[in-house]
Rosetta silent file (secondary structure, phi, psi, omega in degrees, C-alpha in Angstrom):
SEQUENCE: MKKVIPLVAIGLFAVSFFAIAQDQSKDRRAQMQAKAQERFQTLDTNRDGKLSYAEFQNNPKHRERFEKADLNRDGGLTQDELKQAHQQNKQMRQERRAKGREKMQAAREKLLSLDTNKDQALTRAEIGNEMPKLLENFDVIDGNNDGKITREEMRIARMAMRAERQSQSK
SCORE:     score description
SCORE:     0.000 S_00000001
   1 L     0.000  -59.245 -162.891   27.066    6.097   39.069 S_00000001
   2 L   -53.449    1.492 -150.943   26.460    9.007   37.450 S_00000001
   3 L  -103.774  -78.568 -179.165   26.414    7.456   33.779 S_00000001
   4 H    -5.849  -64.231  161.856   24.049    4.634   35.197 S_00000001
   5 H   -46.571  -25.713  158.437   21.339    7.102   35.751 S_00000001
   6 H   -82.652  -37.118 -167.268   20.543    8.440   32.399 S_00000001
   7 H   -94.464  -27.199  144.898   20.811    5.211   30.629 S_00000001
   8 H   -18.979  -79.009 -167.837   18.536    3.567   33.327 S_00000001
   9 H   -67.903  -13.219  167.815   15.897    6.692   32.769 S_00000001
  10 H   -83.223  -56.856  149.667   16.403    5.917   29.118 S_00000001
  11 H     1.954  -74.258  168.836   15.963    2.479   29.451 S_00000001
  12 H   -37.956  -63.408  178.276   12.672    3.324   31.466 S_00000001
  13 H   -44.300  -46.070 -137.827   11.662    5.628   28.640 S_00000001
  14 H  -111.478  -62.314 -161.271   12.174    3.374   25.505 S_00000001
  15 H   -85.362  -23.598  144.984   10.469    0.513   27.227 S_00000001
  16 H   -36.369  -59.395 -167.032    7.227    2.737   28.358 S_00000001
  17 H   -45.022  -47.080 -165.015    7.344    4.004   24.845 S_00000001
  18 H   -88.483  -36.980  166.147    6.812    0.541   23.261 S_00000001
  19 H   -51.338  -39.769 -177.801    4.367   -0.355   25.981 S_00000001
  20 H   -68.426  -58.715  178.444    2.321    2.767   25.144 S_00000001
  21 H   -71.016   17.071  160.360    2.472    1.809   21.029 S_00000001
  22 H   -89.471  -55.765  172.990    1.680   -1.392   21.762 S_00000001
  23 H   -73.434    3.368  170.741   -1.448   -0.700   23.412 S_00000001
  24 H   -68.935  -76.298 -157.557   -2.150    2.110   20.911 S_00000001
  25 H   -45.779  -59.063 -156.245   -2.163   -0.779   18.156 S_00000001
  26 H   -46.574  -59.765  177.794   -4.273   -2.834   20.538 S_00000001
  27 H   -52.583  -33.099 -166.908   -6.906   -0.140   21.155 S_00000001
  28 H   -90.162  -41.032 -124.229   -6.894    0.828   16.811 S_00000001
  29 H  -107.183  -54.020  178.499   -7.455   -2.887   16.050 S_00000001
  30 H   -80.669  -21.891 -166.827  -10.667   -3.265   18.408 S_00000001
  31 H   -64.861  -55.263 -175.889  -11.645   -0.296   17.783 S_00000001
  32 H   -46.907  -45.623 -171.800  -11.513   -1.716   13.692 S_00000001
  33 H   -67.533  -19.574  174.887  -13.034   -5.031   14.801 S_00000001
  34 H   -63.957  -74.209  166.705  -15.803   -2.864   16.676 S_00000001
  35 H    -9.491  -65.048  171.902  -16.447   -1.267   13.266 S_00000001
  36 H   -51.680  -53.883  157.623  -16.565   -4.099   11.487 S_00000001
  37 H   -38.055  -57.335 -173.483  -18.801   -5.493   13.541 S_00000001
  38 L   -80.085  -16.844  177.600  -21.297   -2.758   13.824 S_00000001
  39 L   -92.851  -25.298  174.260  -21.194   -2.536    9.873 S_00000001
  40 H  -112.134    0.084  151.456  -22.064   -5.687    9.354 S_00000001
  41 H   -87.564    3.330  147.407  -24.705   -5.965   11.773 S_00000001
  42 H   -39.599  -69.879 -151.624  -25.895   -2.557    9.688 S_00000001
  43 H   -71.152  -28.748  173.611  -25.982   -4.375    6.617 S_00000001
  44 L   -88.662   85.032  174.901  -27.955   -7.543    7.993 S_00000001
  45 L   -52.196  -17.127  162.578  -30.874   -6.479    8.057 S_00000001
  46 L   -98.949   15.744  176.921  -32.913   -9.762    9.034 S_00000001
  47 L    46.435   42.113 -152.243  -30.862  -10.051   11.474 S_00000001
  48 L  -112.936   -5.524 -177.493  -29.956  -13.818   10.587 S_00000001
  49 L    98.259   -9.448  175.191  -26.026  -13.869   10.970 S_00000001
  50 E  -110.811  158.006  122.984  -25.685  -13.804    7.254 S_00000001
  51 E   -68.374  147.901  162.660  -25.593  -11.244    4.303 S_00000001
  52 E  -118.302  147.253  156.754  -27.493  -12.110    1.674 S_00000001
  53 H   -39.084  -59.195 -177.796  -27.162   -9.980   -1.867 S_00000001
  54 H   -52.537  -55.209  163.997  -30.088   -8.733   -1.473 S_00000001
  55 H   -81.859   12.102 -168.963  -29.039   -7.112    1.715 S_00000001
  56 H  -121.784  -31.262  176.388  -25.820   -6.366    0.708 S_00000001
  57 L   -18.873  -64.125 -122.808  -27.138   -4.825   -3.121 S_00000001
  58 L   -57.526  -11.505 -162.832  -27.107   -1.156   -1.779 S_00000001
  59 L  -126.422  108.460 -172.391  -23.416   -0.873   -3.501 S_00000001
  60 L   -58.570  -64.304 -171.038  -23.295   -2.595   -7.492 S_00000001
  61 L   -32.378  -33.276  162.252  -19.621   -2.976   -7.228 S_00000001
  62 H   -58.098  -11.864  172.301  -20.235   -5.509   -4.430 S_00000001
  63 H   -61.091  -50.423 -167.873  -21.710   -8.404   -6.713 S_00000001
  64 H   -60.392  -61.772  157.546  -18.287   -9.441   -7.712 S_00000001
  65 H   -58.413  -19.999  167.272  -17.029   -9.460   -4.251 S_00000001
  66 H   -48.950  -82.475 -107.931  -20.390  -10.850   -2.593 S_00000001
  67 H   -91.770  -36.160 -171.069  -19.831  -13.836   -4.807 S_00000001
  68 L   -97.995   11.308 -171.639  -16.069  -14.289   -4.497 S_00000001
  69 L  -108.255  -31.484 -146.704  -16.664  -14.040   -0.729 S_00000001
  70 L  -118.268  110.520 -167.520  -19.443  -16.417   -0.188 S_00000001
  71 L  -101.281  -47.811  168.864  -17.127  -19.704   -0.161 S_00000001
  72 L   -73.253   -0.900 -178.682  -19.741  -22.103    0.411 S_00000001
  73 L    66.920   60.924  169.760  -22.307  -20.998   -2.317 S_00000001
  74 L  -150.176   42.614  141.551  -24.910  -20.521   -0.459 S_00000001
  75 L    84.283   18.129 -176.893  -25.921  -17.413   -1.395 S_00000001
  76 E  -136.268  156.042  167.798  -25.111  -15.712    2.027 S_00000001
  77 E  -115.032  138.976  177.815  -21.917  -14.113    3.909 S_00000001
  78 E  -110.984  168.288 -178.367  -21.397  -15.054    7.191 S_00000001
  79 H   -82.935  -23.636  148.042  -18.603  -13.042    9.451 S_00000001
  80 H   -57.734  -78.031 -157.002  -15.854  -15.892    8.864 S_00000001
  81 H   -60.795  -34.339  167.028  -16.422  -15.722    5.072 S_00000001
  82 H  -105.498   -9.054  134.787  -15.737  -12.222    5.332 S_00000001
  83 H   -39.549  -54.143  170.809  -12.953  -12.251    7.523 S_00000001
  84 H   -39.028  -41.996  177.005  -11.745  -15.132    5.304 S_00000001
  85 H   -59.237  -37.549 -148.105  -12.143  -12.731    2.314 S_00000001
  86 H   -85.106  -63.408 -179.771  -10.681   -9.559    4.162 S_00000001
  87 L   -83.873   19.162  173.432   -6.936  -12.233    4.588 S_00000001
  88 L  -109.016  -16.111 -168.049   -7.269  -13.361    1.364 S_00000001
  89 H  -105.655  -24.269 -177.785   -7.353   -9.443   -0.486 S_00000001
  90 H   -73.365  -27.578 -170.453   -4.817   -8.622    2.541 S_00000001
  91 H   -82.550  -47.733  169.287   -2.317  -11.439    1.156 S_00000001
  92 H   -47.228  -44.418  178.269   -3.020  -10.582   -2.588 S_00000001
  93 H   -56.202  -79.926 -158.062   -1.895   -6.575   -1.754 S_00000001
  94 H   -33.766  -53.881 -173.545    0.948   -8.204    0.114 S_00000001
  95 H   -73.306  -26.382 -176.754    2.319   -9.979   -2.826 S_00000001
  96 H   -65.178  -31.482  173.105    1.540   -7.416   -5.226 S_00000001
  97 H   -59.165  -42.265  164.419    3.174   -5.179   -3.126 S_00000001
  98 H   -21.060  -75.191 -162.159    6.073   -7.424   -3.260 S_00000001
  99 H   -60.701  -42.409  165.340    6.228   -7.753   -6.657 S_00000001
 100 H   -54.124  -48.747  153.343    6.238   -4.037   -7.271 S_00000001
 101 H   -28.451  -43.420  172.809    9.096   -3.755   -4.940 S_00000001
 102 H   -70.301  -22.741 -176.108   10.909   -6.258   -6.913 S_00000001
 103 H   -94.618  -23.690  156.893   10.459   -4.575  -10.135 S_00000001
 104 H   -86.321   -2.347  176.584   11.626   -1.180   -8.810 S_00000001
 105 H   -89.765  -26.806 -166.359   14.461   -2.792   -7.050 S_00000001
 106 H   -74.949  -57.214  171.312   14.847   -4.393  -10.640 S_00000001
 107 H   -53.376  -33.322  169.431   14.610   -0.713  -12.171 S_00000001
 108 H   -62.698  -67.424 -176.725   17.279    0.780   -9.681 S_00000001
 109 H   -27.983  -51.661 -167.795   19.782   -1.784  -10.651 S_00000001
 110 H   -59.755  -65.934 -167.502   19.328   -1.199  -14.457 S_00000001
 111 H   -23.392  -62.375 -159.869   19.642    2.610  -13.799 S_00000001
 112 H   -71.756  -33.754  178.523   22.873    2.592  -11.600 S_00000001
 113 H   -63.583  -23.865 -179.265   24.435   -0.188  -14.203 S_00000001
 114 H   -73.131  -38.225  168.378   23.482    3.072  -16.879 S_00000001
 115 L   -68.358   95.423 -160.620   25.552    5.278  -15.085 S_00000001
 116 L   -96.247  -21.174  170.296   28.864    4.424  -16.621 S_00000001
 117 L   -96.599   -1.328  164.389   30.833    7.621  -14.912 S_00000001
 118 L    64.679   42.458  -81.491   29.371    7.066  -12.028 S_00000001
 119 L   172.209    7.869 -155.669   28.303   10.692  -11.449 S_00000001
 120 L    22.391   44.470  163.890   24.939    9.904   -9.743 S_00000001
 121 L  -152.497  169.735  173.577   23.067   11.004  -13.096 S_00000001
 122 L  -143.931  153.519 -162.757   22.469    9.845  -16.364 S_00000001
 123 L   -97.408  175.497  175.283   22.945   11.547  -19.622 S_00000001
 124 L   -88.869    6.910 -172.730   21.127   10.815  -22.885 S_00000001
 125 L  -104.667  -30.486 -177.403   24.277    9.147  -24.015 S_00000001
 126 L   -83.394  -46.287 -177.582   24.392    6.474  -20.831 S_00000001
 127 L   -61.237  -40.276 -178.620   20.452    5.865  -21.421 S_00000001
 128 L    53.339 -148.555 -179.896   21.182    4.789  -25.099 S_00000001
 129 L   -76.765  -20.020 -177.664   18.834    2.378  -26.326 S_00000001
 130 L   -48.829  -56.613 -167.382   18.472    0.989  -23.059 S_00000001
 131 L  -121.844   97.809  170.482   15.034    2.605  -21.273 S_00000001
 132 H   -86.401    4.004 -167.173   13.333    4.528  -24.331 S_00000001
 133 H   -85.921  -83.081  163.976   10.620    5.366  -22.050 S_00000001
 134 H   -45.070  -30.081  166.071   12.657    6.973  -20.156 S_00000001
 135 H   -79.292  -24.391  173.750   14.866    9.060  -23.251 S_00000001
 136 H   -68.437  -10.105  165.362   11.296    9.879  -24.388 S_00000001
 137 L  -135.968   40.129  155.719   10.699   12.023  -21.302 S_00000001
 138 L   -51.197  -20.425 -177.071   13.908   13.196  -20.832 S_00000001
 139 L  -114.680    3.632  173.029   13.323   16.911  -21.015 S_00000001
 140 L   -72.998  -58.699  176.706   10.063   16.474  -18.666 S_00000001
 141 L   -89.986  -24.322 -169.251   12.069   15.252  -16.031 S_00000001
 142 L   -52.377   93.657 -144.772   15.635   16.814  -16.252 S_00000001
 143 L   -86.873  -28.743  173.219   13.310   19.468  -14.337 S_00000001
 144 L   -77.497   -5.002 -138.027   16.748   21.787  -14.241 S_00000001
 145 L    21.732   58.357  166.569   17.958   21.361  -18.030 S_00000001
 146 L  -100.351   41.527 -165.651   21.365   20.764  -17.580 S_00000001
 147 L    52.799   32.971 -175.151   21.287   17.674  -19.741 S_00000001
 148 L  -137.220  177.736  174.463   21.570   15.047  -16.893 S_00000001
 149 L  -135.513  125.604 -176.662   18.750   13.480  -15.208 S_00000001
 150 L   -93.673 -176.746  154.645   19.327   13.115  -11.283 S_00000001
 151 H   -75.950  -26.730  147.783   17.403   10.804   -8.442 S_00000001
 152 H    -4.103 -109.351  158.884   15.831   14.314   -7.687 S_00000001
 153 H   -22.171  -78.825 -174.570   14.499   14.752  -10.922 S_00000001
 154 H   -41.190  -47.157 -163.270   13.435   11.552  -11.232 S_00000001
 155 H   -56.121  -36.053 -153.618   11.639   11.239   -7.544 S_00000001
 156 H   -74.792  -22.407  175.655    9.991   14.542   -8.127 S_00000001
 157 H   -61.561  -45.244  176.039    8.805   13.694  -12.053 S_00000001
 158 H   -37.597  -73.820  155.818    7.283   10.424  -10.261 S_00000001
 159 H   -29.397  -43.445  171.420    5.513   12.501   -7.328 S_00000001
 160 H   -95.485  -58.173 -172.382    3.730   14.703  -10.134 S_00000001
 161 H   -55.754 -122.672 -139.909    2.452   11.637  -12.613 S_00000001
 162 H   -17.519  -25.558  159.295    1.031   10.165   -9.452 S_00000001
 163 H   -60.439  -32.170 -160.695   -0.461   13.578   -8.716 S_00000001
 164 H   -94.359  -64.920  177.888   -2.122   13.771  -12.347 S_00000001
 165 H   -52.108  -20.322  167.263   -3.312   10.222  -12.122 S_00000001
 166 H   -85.894  -34.039 -135.795   -5.368   10.850   -8.742 S_00000001
 167 H  -108.527   -4.675 -176.650   -6.644   14.032   -9.623 S_00000001
 168 L  -101.241    0.395  174.928   -7.646   12.285  -13.481 S_00000001
 169 L   -87.833  -37.582 -166.636   -9.063    9.586  -11.355 S_00000001
 170 L   -94.059    0.000    0.000  -11.849   11.473   -9.334 S_00000001
């Protein structure tokens, strides 16, 4: 009996936690939909339920997006067309992420196959001619200058490169 009470309490806690998380997710979705509706209403200056290119023109990068989203080519965007364009963009992002994950997995497998002595680190000799870009950047990645590149050193180098790209794009 003493063991059952804590288990029941943990179960109730878990159920209530998931219920709260689900409610927060619904609230967030509703807030996002409300914001999207508000933005649409703000842009729809003539209140005809569509966004014409003239109404949408304040942002110069939107021309291509506008034409892509205008599915019926009537020169206006309805909320349904915007929703469809959003779904298409979401699907394209998911496909790009999946391809990126596949590429990363292939690269991981390649790196693992190069580690001939299975010490979780790569030397110049192990890399050989298999990955010339990695060999080219070996000294930069080898943070402790021990002549080996570990996963952690590669992770740190990737983060540094990502931060550098982001700072250059701003």
